[in-house]
Coordinates of C-alpha atoms and ligand atoms in Angstrom, one line a residue:
M828 CA -22.0 -3.4 -25.1
V829 CA -21.6 -4.0 -21.4
K830 CA -20.9 -0.8 -19.5
I831 CA -18.7 -0.8 -16.4
C832 CA -18.4 2.1 -14.0
C833 CA -15.8 2.2 -11.3
I834 CA -16.3 4.6 -8.4
G835 CA -12.8 5.6 -7.1
A836 CA -9.9 6.5 -9.5
G837 CA -7.1 5.6 -7.0
Y838 CA -4.2 3.1 -7.0
V839 CA -6.7 0.2 -7.4
G840 CA -9.6 1.7 -9.5
G841 CA -7.3 3.3 -12.1
P842 CA -5.0 0.4 -13.0
T843 CA -7.6 -2.4 -12.6
M844 CA -10.1 -0.6 -14.9
A845 CA -7.3 0.2 -17.4
M846 CA -6.5 -3.5 -17.6
I847 CA -10.2 -4.5 -18.1
A848 CA -10.5 -1.9 -20.9
L849 CA -7.3 -3.2 -22.5
K850 CA -8.3 -6.8 -22.4
C851 CA -12.0 -6.3 -23.2
P852 CA -12.5 -4.0 -26.2
D853 CA -16.2 -4.9 -26.2
I854 CA -16.7 -3.3 -22.8
E855 CA -16.9 0.4 -22.1
V856 CA -15.2 1.3 -18.8
V857 CA -15.7 4.7 -17.1
V858 CA -13.7 5.5 -13.9
V859 CA -15.3 8.2 -11.8
D860 CA -14.1 10.1 -8.8
I861 CA -15.2 13.1 -6.7
S862 CA -11.6 14.4 -6.9
K863 CA -11.4 16.8 -9.8
P864 CA -7.6 17.0 -9.8
R865 CA -7.3 13.2 -9.8
I866 CA -9.6 12.8 -12.8
A867 CA -7.8 15.7 -14.6
A868 CA -4.5 13.9 -14.0
W869 CA -5.9 10.6 -15.4
N870 CA -6.9 12.5 -18.5
S871 CA -3.4 14.1 -18.9
D872 CA 0.1 13.0 -19.8
E873 CA 1.1 13.0 -16.1
L874 CA -1.0 10.2 -14.5
P875 CA -1.7 10.7 -10.8
I876 CA 0.2 7.5 -9.8
Y877 CA 3.6 6.2 -10.8
E878 CA 3.4 2.5 -11.8
P879 CA 5.6 0.8 -14.3
G880 CA 3.8 0.0 -17.5
L881 CA 0.6 1.9 -16.6
D882 CA 1.1 4.8 -19.0
D883 CA 1.2 2.5 -22.0
V884 CA -2.0 0.6 -21.0
V885 CA -3.9 3.9 -20.3
K886 CA -2.7 5.5 -23.5
S887 CA -3.7 2.6 -25.6
C888 CA -7.4 2.6 -24.5
R889 CA -8.1 6.1 -23.1
G890 CA -10.8 7.8 -25.3
K891 CA -11.7 4.5 -27.0
N892 CA -13.3 2.3 -24.3
L893 CA -11.7 3.8 -21.2
F894 CA -12.8 7.1 -19.8
F895 CA -12.2 9.1 -16.6
S896 CA -14.9 11.4 -15.4
T897 CA -16.2 13.4 -12.5
E898 CA -19.8 12.9 -13.6
V899 CA -20.2 10.2 -11.0
E900 CA -24.0 9.9 -11.0
K901 CA -24.5 9.9 -14.7
H902 CA -22.1 7.1 -15.3
V903 CA -23.3 5.0 -12.4
A904 CA -26.8 5.3 -13.7
E905 CA -25.8 4.1 -17.1
A906 CA -23.7 1.1 -16.0
D907 CA -24.5 -2.6 -15.8
I908 CA -21.7 -3.3 -13.4
V909 CA -20.5 -0.8 -10.8
F910 CA -17.2 -1.4 -9.1
V911 CA -16.7 0.4 -5.8
S912 CA -13.0 1.1 -5.2
V913 CA -13.1 3.9 -2.7
N914 CA -10.7 4.2 0.3
T915 CA -11.6 2.3 3.4
P916 CA -9.3 3.8 6.0
T917 CA -8.9 3.1 9.7
K918 CA -11.4 5.0 11.8
T919 CA -9.7 7.9 13.7
R920 CA -12.5 8.7 16.1
G921 CA -15.6 7.1 17.7
L922 CA -16.3 3.4 18.2
G923 CA -13.4 1.3 17.1
A924 CA -11.1 4.3 16.5
G925 CA -7.5 3.2 15.6
K926 CA -8.6 -0.2 14.5
A927 CA -12.0 -0.5 12.7
A928 CA -12.5 0.3 9.1
D929 CA -14.1 3.6 8.3
L930 CA -16.8 2.8 5.8
T931 CA -18.0 6.4 5.4
Y932 CA -16.8 6.6 1.8
W933 CA -18.2 3.2 0.9
E934 CA -21.6 4.0 2.5
S935 CA -21.9 7.3 0.7
A936 CA -21.1 5.6 -2.6
A937 CA -23.7 2.9 -2.0
R938 CA -26.4 5.5 -1.1
M939 CA -25.7 7.4 -4.3
I940 CA -25.9 4.2 -6.3
A941 CA -29.3 3.4 -4.8
D942 CA -30.5 7.0 -5.4
V943 CA -29.5 7.3 -9.1
S944 CA -30.1 3.8 -10.4
K945 CA -33.0 3.2 -12.8
S946 CA -32.0 -0.3 -14.0
D947 CA -30.7 -3.5 -12.4
K948 CA -27.1 -3.5 -11.5
I949 CA -24.3 -5.7 -10.3
V950 CA -22.4 -3.9 -7.5
V951 CA -18.9 -5.1 -6.9
E952 CA -16.9 -4.6 -3.8
K953 CA -13.4 -3.9 -5.0
S954 CA -12.2 -2.0 -1.9
T955 CA -11.0 -4.1 1.0
V956 CA -13.8 -4.3 3.5
P957 CA -14.7 -6.0 6.8
V958 CA -16.3 -9.4 6.4
K959 CA -20.1 -9.1 6.3
T960 CA -20.0 -5.6 4.7
A961 CA -22.0 -6.9 1.7
E962 CA -24.9 -7.5 4.1
A963 CA -24.9 -3.8 5.1
I964 CA -24.4 -2.6 1.6
E965 CA -27.4 -4.7 0.4
K966 CA -29.6 -3.0 3.0
I967 CA -28.5 0.4 1.8
L968 CA -29.0 -0.5 -1.8
T969 CA -32.5 -1.8 -1.3
H970 CA -33.6 0.8 1.3
N971 CA -35.8 2.7 -1.0
N972 CA -37.1 -0.4 -2.8
K973 CA -37.6 1.0 -6.3
G974 CA -38.1 -2.5 -7.7
I975 CA -34.5 -2.5 -9.0
N976 CA -32.5 -5.7 -8.6
F977 CA -29.0 -5.2 -7.1
Q978 CA -26.7 -8.1 -6.9
I979 CA -23.7 -7.5 -4.7
L980 CA -20.4 -9.3 -5.3
S981 CA -17.1 -9.3 -3.5
N982 CA -14.1 -9.2 -5.9
P983 CA -11.1 -8.1 -3.7
E984 CA -8.0 -6.9 -5.4
F985 CA -4.6 -8.5 -4.8
L986 CA -2.3 -6.3 -6.9
A987 CA 0.8 -4.9 -5.2
E988 CA 2.1 -1.4 -6.0
G989 CA 5.1 -1.3 -8.2
T990 CA 4.0 -4.5 -10.0
A991 CA 0.4 -3.6 -10.5
I992 CA 0.3 -4.1 -14.3
E993 CA 2.1 -7.4 -14.1
D994 CA -0.2 -8.6 -11.3
L995 CA -3.3 -7.6 -13.2
D996 CA -2.1 -9.1 -16.4
K997 CA -1.2 -12.5 -14.9
P998 CA -3.0 -12.7 -11.6
D999 CA -2.3 -15.7 -9.3
R1000 CA -6.1 -15.8 -8.9
V1001 CA -9.2 -13.7 -9.3
L1002 CA -11.6 -14.1 -6.5
I1003 CA -15.4 -13.6 -6.9
G1004 CA -17.8 -14.1 -4.0
G1005 CA -21.6 -13.9 -4.5
R1006 CA -24.9 -15.0 -3.0
M1007 CA -25.7 -18.7 -3.5
T1008 CA -29.1 -17.8 -5.0
P1009 CA -29.8 -18.2 -8.8
E1010 CA -29.6 -14.4 -9.2
G1011 CA -26.4 -14.3 -7.2
Q1012 CA -24.8 -17.0 -9.3
K1013 CA -25.9 -15.3 -12.5
A1014 CA -24.1 -12.1 -11.4
V1015 CA -21.0 -14.2 -10.5
A1016 CA -21.0 -15.7 -14.0
A1017 CA -21.3 -12.2 -15.6
L1018 CA -18.3 -10.9 -13.7
K1019 CA -16.4 -14.1 -14.4
A1020 CA -17.0 -13.6 -18.1
V1021 CA -15.3 -10.2 -17.9
Y1022 CA -12.1 -11.7 -16.4
A1023 CA -12.3 -14.7 -18.7
H1024 CA -11.2 -12.4 -21.5
W1025 CA -7.7 -12.9 -20.3
V1026 CA -7.5 -14.9 -17.1
P1027 CA -7.4 -18.7 -17.4
E1028 CA -10.6 -20.2 -16.0
D1029 CA -8.8 -22.3 -13.3
R1030 CA -7.4 -19.1 -11.8
I1031 CA -10.9 -17.6 -11.3
I1032 CA -12.1 -18.8 -7.9
T1033 CA -15.7 -18.4 -6.9
T1034 CA -16.9 -18.6 -3.3
N1035 CA -19.7 -17.3 -1.1
L1036 CA -19.6 -13.6 -0.2
W1037 CA -18.2 -13.9 3.2
S1038 CA -15.3 -16.2 2.2
A1039 CA -14.3 -13.7 -0.5
E1040 CA -14.4 -10.7 1.9
L1041 CA -12.5 -12.6 4.6
S1042 CA -9.9 -14.1 2.2
K1043 CA -8.7 -10.6 1.3
L1044 CA -8.1 -9.7 4.9
A1045 CA -6.5 -13.1 5.5
A1046 CA -4.2 -12.9 2.5
N1047 CA -2.8 -9.5 3.7
A1048 CA -2.5 -10.8 7.3
F1049 CA -0.5 -13.9 6.1
L1050 CA 1.8 -11.8 3.9
A1051 CA 2.5 -9.3 6.6
Q1052 CA 2.9 -12.1 9.1
R1053 CA 5.8 -13.5 7.1
I1054 CA 7.6 -10.1 7.2
S1055 CA 7.1 -9.7 10.9
S1056 CA 8.3 -13.3 11.4
I1057 CA 11.5 -12.7 9.5
N1058 CA 11.9 -9.3 11.2
A1059 CA 11.6 -10.9 14.6
M1060 CA 14.3 -13.3 13.6
S1061 CA 16.5 -10.4 12.4
A1062 CA 16.6 -9.1 16.0
L1063 CA 17.8 -12.6 17.2
C1064 CA 20.3 -12.8 14.3
E1065 CA 21.9 -9.5 15.5
S1066 CA 22.2 -10.8 19.0
T1067 CA 23.7 -14.2 18.0
G1068 CA 25.8 -13.6 14.9
A1069 CA 23.5 -15.4 12.6
D1070 CA 22.8 -13.7 9.2
V1071 CA 19.1 -13.2 8.5
S1072 CA 19.6 -13.5 4.7
E1073 CA 21.2 -16.9 5.2
V1074 CA 18.4 -17.9 7.6
A1075 CA 15.7 -16.7 5.2
Y1076 CA 17.3 -18.6 2.3
A1077 CA 17.6 -21.8 4.3
V1078 CA 14.0 -21.5 5.6
G1079 CA 12.5 -20.5 2.3
K1080 CA 14.1 -23.5 0.5
D1081 CA 11.5 -25.7 2.3
S1082 CA 8.9 -26.0 -0.4
R1083 CA 6.2 -25.9 2.2
I1084 CA 7.4 -22.4 3.3
G1085 CA 8.7 -20.9 0.0
P1086 CA 11.1 -18.1 -0.6
K1087 CA 8.9 -15.0 -1.1
F1088 CA 8.2 -12.3 1.4
L1089 CA 11.1 -13.2 3.6
N1090 CA 13.1 -10.1 3.1
A1091 CA 13.9 -8.6 6.5
S1092 CA 13.5 -4.8 6.5
V1093 CA 13.1 -1.7 8.6
G1094 CA 9.4 -2.7 8.7
F1095 CA 6.6 -3.0 6.2
G1096 CA 4.7 0.0 5.1
G1097 CA 1.9 0.8 2.6
S1098 CA -1.7 1.7 2.8
C1099 CA -3.1 -1.7 3.5
F1100 CA -1.1 -4.2 5.7
Q1101 CA -1.5 -2.3 9.0
K1102 CA -5.0 -1.1 8.2
D1103 CA -6.3 -4.5 7.2
I1104 CA -4.7 -6.3 10.1
L1105 CA -6.1 -3.8 12.6
N1106 CA -9.5 -4.2 11.0
L1107 CA -9.1 -8.0 11.3
V1108 CA -8.2 -7.6 14.9
Y1109 CA -11.3 -5.5 15.5
I1110 CA -13.6 -8.0 13.8
C1111 CA -12.1 -10.8 15.9
E1112 CA -12.7 -8.8 19.1
C1113 CA -16.3 -8.0 18.0
N1114 CA -16.9 -11.7 17.4
G1115 CA -15.7 -12.6 21.0
L1116 CA -12.3 -14.0 19.8
P1117 CA -9.7 -12.1 21.9
E1118 CA -7.0 -14.8 21.5
V1119 CA -7.3 -14.6 17.8
A1120 CA -7.3 -10.8 17.9
H1121 CA -4.2 -10.9 20.0
Y1122 CA -2.4 -13.3 17.7
W1123 CA -2.8 -11.0 14.7
K1124 CA -2.2 -7.8 16.6
Q1125 CA 1.4 -9.1 17.2
V1126 CA 2.1 -8.8 13.5
V1127 CA 1.6 -5.0 13.8
S1128 CA 3.4 -4.8 17.2
I1129 CA 6.5 -6.5 15.8
N1130 CA 6.4 -4.1 12.9
D1131 CA 6.3 -1.1 15.2
Y1132 CA 9.1 -2.8 17.3
Q1133 CA 11.2 -3.2 14.2
K1134 CA 10.9 0.5 13.2
T1135 CA 11.7 1.7 16.7
R1136 CA 14.6 -0.8 17.0
F1137 CA 16.1 0.7 13.8
V1138 CA 15.9 4.3 15.2
K1139 CA 17.4 3.2 18.5
R1140 CA 20.2 1.5 16.7
V1141 CA 21.0 4.7 14.7
V1142 CA 21.0 6.9 17.8
S1143 CA 22.9 4.5 20.1
S1144 CA 25.5 3.8 17.5
M1145 CA 26.2 7.5 17.0
F1146 CA 27.3 7.9 20.6
N1147 CA 23.7 8.1 22.0
T1148 CA 22.8 11.4 20.3
V1149 CA 22.1 12.6 16.8
S1150 CA 21.3 16.1 18.0
G1151 CA 22.5 18.7 15.4
K1152 CA 24.0 15.9 13.3
K1153 CA 23.1 15.6 9.6
I1154 CA 21.5 12.3 8.7
A1155 CA 20.8 11.4 5.1
V1156 CA 17.6 9.5 4.5
L1157 CA 17.7 7.7 1.2
G1158 CA 14.2 6.7 0.1
F1159 CA 10.9 7.8 1.4
A1160 CA 8.4 5.7 -0.6
F1161 CA 7.1 2.6 1.2
K1162 CA 8.8 0.4 -1.4
K1163 CA 10.7 0.8 -4.6
D1164 CA 9.0 1.6 -7.9
T1165 CA 6.2 3.6 -6.4
G1166 CA 5.8 7.2 -5.3
D1167 CA 3.3 6.1 -2.7
T1168 CA 4.2 7.1 0.9
R1169 CA 1.2 5.9 2.7
E1170 CA 2.3 4.4 6.1
T1171 CA 5.9 4.3 4.8
P1172 CA 8.4 3.3 7.6
A1173 CA 10.3 6.5 6.5
I1174 CA 7.8 8.6 8.4
D1175 CA 8.4 6.7 11.7
V1176 CA 12.2 6.8 11.2
C1177 CA 12.2 10.5 10.4
H1178 CA 10.0 11.2 13.4
G1179 CA 12.3 9.2 15.6
L1180 CA 15.4 11.1 14.3
L1181 CA 13.7 14.5 14.5
G1182 CA 12.7 13.6 18.1
D1183 CA 16.4 13.3 18.9
K1184 CA 17.0 16.6 17.1
A1185 CA 18.8 15.4 14.1
Q1186 CA 19.1 17.5 10.9
I1187 CA 17.7 15.2 8.2
S1188 CA 18.2 15.5 4.4
I1189 CA 15.9 13.3 2.4
Y1190 CA 16.2 12.0 -1.1
D1191 CA 13.7 9.9 -3.0
P1192 CA 13.5 9.6 -6.8
Q1193 CA 9.7 9.6 -6.9
V1194 CA 8.4 11.5 -3.9
T1195 CA 8.0 15.3 -3.9
E1196 CA 9.1 17.6 -1.1
D1197 CA 5.4 18.7 -0.5
Q1198 CA 4.4 15.1 -0.1
M1199 CA 7.2 14.4 2.4
K1200 CA 6.4 17.5 4.5
R1201 CA 2.7 16.7 4.5
D1202 CA 3.4 13.2 5.6
L1203 CA 5.7 14.3 8.4
A1204 CA 3.1 16.9 9.6
M1205 CA 0.2 14.5 9.7
N1206 CA -1.2 12.5 12.7
K1207 CA -1.3 8.7 12.5
F1208 CA -4.2 7.4 10.3
D1209 CA -5.1 10.9 9.0
W1210 CA -3.5 10.4 5.6
D1211 CA -6.6 8.6 4.3
H1212 CA -9.1 11.2 5.7
P1213 CA -8.6 14.2 3.5
Q1214 CA -10.9 16.4 5.6
H1215 CA -8.7 16.0 8.7
L1216 CA -5.4 17.0 7.2
Q1217 CA -3.5 19.1 9.6
P1218 CA -1.9 22.4 8.5
Q1219 CA 1.9 22.1 8.3
S1220 CA 3.8 23.6 11.2
P1221 CA 6.8 25.4 9.7
T1222 CA 8.9 25.2 12.8
A1223 CA 8.7 21.4 12.7
F1224 CA 10.6 21.5 9.4
K1225 CA 13.6 23.6 10.2
Q1226 CA 15.4 20.3 10.8
V1227 CA 14.3 18.8 7.4
S1228 CA 15.7 19.4 3.9
V1229 CA 14.6 17.6 0.8
V1230 CA 17.1 17.3 -2.0
W1231 CA 17.0 15.8 -5.6
D1232 CA 20.2 13.8 -5.5
A1233 CA 21.6 11.1 -3.2
Y1234 CA 25.1 12.6 -3.2
E1235 CA 23.7 16.0 -2.1
A1236 CA 21.8 14.3 0.7
C1237 CA 24.9 12.5 2.0
K1238 CA 27.3 15.5 1.7
D1239 CA 28.7 16.3 5.1
A1240 CA 26.4 13.8 6.8
H1241 CA 27.4 11.9 9.9
G1242 CA 25.1 9.0 8.9
I1243 CA 23.0 7.5 6.1
C1244 CA 19.8 5.6 6.6
I1245 CA 18.5 3.6 3.6
I1246 CA 14.8 3.2 3.9
T1247 CA 13.6 2.3 0.4
E1248 CA 15.2 -0.4 -1.7
W1249 CA 15.4 1.7 -4.9
D1250 CA 17.8 0.0 -7.4
E1251 CA 19.8 3.2 -7.9
F1252 CA 20.9 3.0 -4.2
K1253 CA 22.8 -0.2 -5.0
K1254 CA 24.8 1.6 -7.8
L1255 CA 25.9 4.7 -6.0
D1256 CA 29.6 5.5 -5.7
Y1257 CA 30.0 4.8 -2.0
Q1258 CA 33.7 5.7 -2.0
K1259 CA 32.8 9.2 -3.2
I1260 CA 29.9 9.4 -0.6
Y1261 CA 32.3 8.3 2.2
D1262 CA 34.9 10.8 1.2
N1263 CA 32.4 13.6 1.5
M1264 CA 31.0 12.6 4.9
Q1265 CA 31.9 13.4 8.5
K1266 CA 33.9 10.7 10.2
P1267 CA 33.3 8.2 11.6
A1268 CA 30.8 7.7 8.7
F1269 CA 27.8 5.6 9.7
L1270 CA 25.7 3.6 7.3
F1271 CA 22.4 2.1 8.4
D1272 CA 20.9 -0.2 5.7
G1273 CA 17.2 -0.7 6.5
R1274 CA 16.7 -2.8 3.3
N1275 CA 19.9 -4.9 3.1
V1276 CA 20.6 -3.6 -0.4
L1277 CA 24.4 -3.2 0.2
N1278 CA 27.3 -5.6 0.6
V1279 CA 28.3 -5.1 4.2
E1280 CA 31.9 -6.3 3.7
E1281 CA 32.5 -3.9 0.8
M1282 CA 31.1 -1.0 2.7
R1283 CA 33.3 -1.8 5.8
K1284 CA 36.3 -2.0 3.5
I1285 CA 35.6 1.6 2.4
G1286 CA 35.5 2.7 6.0
F1287 CA 31.9 2.9 6.9
V1288 CA 30.6 1.8 10.3
V1289 CA 27.8 -0.4 9.0
Y1290 CA 24.6 -1.6 10.5
S1291 CA 22.4 -3.9 8.3
I1292 CA 19.2 -5.5 9.4
G1293 CA 19.8 -9.0 10.9
K1294 CA 23.5 -9.1 10.0
P1295 CA 26.4 -9.7 12.3
L1296 CA 27.5 -6.3 13.8
Ligands
NAD2535 P1 -7.1 5.7 -3.1 O1 -7.3 6.6 -1.9 O2 -5.9 5.8 -4.0 O3 -8.4 5.8 -4.0 C1 -9.7 6.0 -3.6 C2 -10.4 7.0 -4.4 O4 -11.8 7.0 -4.1 C3 -10.0 8.5 -4.1 O5 -9.5 9.0 -5.3 C4 -11.2 9.2 -3.6 O6 -11.3 10.5 -4.1 C5 -12.3 8.3 -4.2 N1 -13.6 8.4 -3.6 C6 -13.9 8.3 -2.2 N2 -15.2 8.4 -2.0 C7 -15.8 8.6 -3.2 C8 -17.1 8.7 -3.6 N3 -18.1 8.7 -2.7 N4 -17.4 8.9 -4.9 C9 -16.4 8.9 -5.8 N5 -15.1 8.7 -5.5 C10 -14.8 8.6 -4.2 O7 -7.3 4.2 -2.5 P2 -6.7 2.8 -3.2 O8 -5.3 2.6 -2.8 O9 -7.1 2.8 -4.6 O10 -7.5 1.8 -2.3 C11 -8.9 1.6 -2.6 C12 -9.4 0.3 -1.9 O11 -8.7 -0.8 -2.4 C13 -9.0 0.3 -0.4 O12 -10.1 -0.4 0.3 C14 -7.8 -0.5 -0.3 O13 -7.7 -1.2 1.0 C15 -8.0 -1.5 -1.4 N6 -6.7 -2.1 -2.0 C16 -5.7 -1.2 -2.2 C17 -4.5 -1.8 -2.8 C18 -3.3 -0.9 -3.1 O14 -2.3 -1.4 -3.6 N7 -3.4 0.4 -2.9 C19 -4.5 -3.1 -3.2 C20 -5.6 -3.9 -3.0 C21 -6.7 -3.4 -2.4
UGA2536 C1 0.2 -5.6 -0.5 C2 0.0 -7.1 -1.0 O1 1.2 -7.6 -1.5 C3 -1.0 -7.1 -2.2 O2 -1.3 -8.4 -2.5 C4 -2.3 -6.4 -1.7 O3 -3.2 -6.4 -2.7 C5 -2.0 -5.0 -1.2 O4 -1.0 -5.1 -0.2 C6 -3.2 -4.3 -0.7 O5 -4.1 -4.9 -0.2 O6 -3.0 -3.1 -0.6 P1 1.7 -3.6 -1.4 O7 1.4 -3.0 0.0 O8 1.4 -2.7 -2.6 O9 0.8 -4.9 -1.6 O10 3.2 -4.0 -1.5 P2 4.0 -5.2 -0.9 O11 4.9 -5.7 -2.0 O12 3.2 -6.3 -0.3 O13 4.9 -4.6 0.2 C7 4.3 -4.1 1.4 C8 5.4 -3.7 2.4 O14 6.2 -4.8 2.9 C9 6.5 -2.8 1.7 O15 6.9 -1.8 2.6 C10 7.6 -3.7 1.4 O16 8.9 -3.1 1.4 C11 7.5 -4.6 2.7 N1 8.2 -6.0 2.4 C12 7.7 -6.8 1.5 C13 9.2 -6.4 3.3 O17 9.6 -5.6 4.2 N2 9.8 -7.6 3.1 C14 9.3 -8.5 2.1 O18 9.8 -9.6 2.0 C15 8.2 -8.1 1.3

């Protein structure tokens, strides 16, 4: 029986390994993590992440060929294939701070693999890493030269949160990069055989190591670039009377462009787009390509501009001040169908409103009050560095209340900001909400989930991204 061990039981390690276990009953999969609470949650009925369909997959193989454990070294030592799916955050200090990837977690995992291994292993980069990381990892793995053969592969993950199970079940492609040596190609074939249990062969792409590493950064940069492009257009739509939804539809009908990822929004969030683009920018700078770096940096700059623009619109519409006014924030997660708040635009919007002394009342169906308050207290980039978490400052939160109902959040509010496109926000009784608000009642739809005309008929003053004012 082939044994797989995955280091890192997070948003990627947990679901990807659960899918491998489901599709490959002949393979034993152990997911290990240094975080005891995370592993305890994976072994409980309350999984540590909310992801549609994940519970069923985990429950059908946990205890059979899928295990979660904190005995990191033991399971790494026993494995034939070791996936490394640890976090690779943006550096917060030192060389490249604010841009470069912090590979501390990756390096410590690689050193541990080198120390505990007694047999040959395939080590798979599952985390998103800078191009050429495999070269550094190889040096670490072979530093004590125990005569063990390590083959390093790059197998980046393309799942999106909220649709992880669907994405893993029917991936557009699986990408495997390896050394072009006979041993390297043997390792590529071994990993390909794992995915071939359920992924059609023509969807498994094999490349050299550097192409695989760079393709992951490139894919995220291209996806985010589409959002920044349509968001840039949304600003022009508002100034000209064009409607961004109509523009996106017309543009996306061109089969060379395609309709996906053209939804204008308050800005993209999530743990990866910004981090990976900044990392790409840093790599370009290090390779003496300032023009290329500048090009990609603009994707992040437009995203920051979009979030700032939204807050400015709220404040300027409400007679240039929100001081002391109650604003309901509907949605805190970075997108619907996830409880993940990493780099969510809600944080920037709330900071902007709090800076103007608003009283904010937040509702999200999946995010806890503790999580929101931690997020609002944290410095930029610190969320992925558990050791740097700042203690909460109680005074900062006199202006924030977190409620478990959208109607409660909106009661007596002067304005509503929709930040996450949860389906339930489309179905609320907006007449009832309007009746219970201060007048004039403002509605700022950061996700274009509502029909502007209907809302205006009720009486709301509506601002929707990229729509005629
Ligand atoms: P995460 O923070 O949810 O999980 C990482 C886990 O690794 C944590 O539980 C942490 O405790 C553990 N860990 C860190 N160092 C460890 C060590 N030395 N030994 C054992 N465990 C250790 O992160 P994630 O969202 O799963 O992302 C992981 C990687 O995958 C990142 O590089 C990310 O860019 C990439 N990625 C993420 C997504 C996504 O949707 N979240 C998608 C594709 C790729
Ligand atoms: C993204 C990519 O889609 C995945 O392929 C990739 O594996 C992953 O990053 C990663 O490397 O972590 P994810 O961040 O989970 O996945 O979610 P997306 O669906 O890409 O959404 C990212 C952000 O963009 C969200 O805030 C979303 O609301 C926003 N978005 C998305 C828009 O504003 N408009 C769109 O048209 C699409």
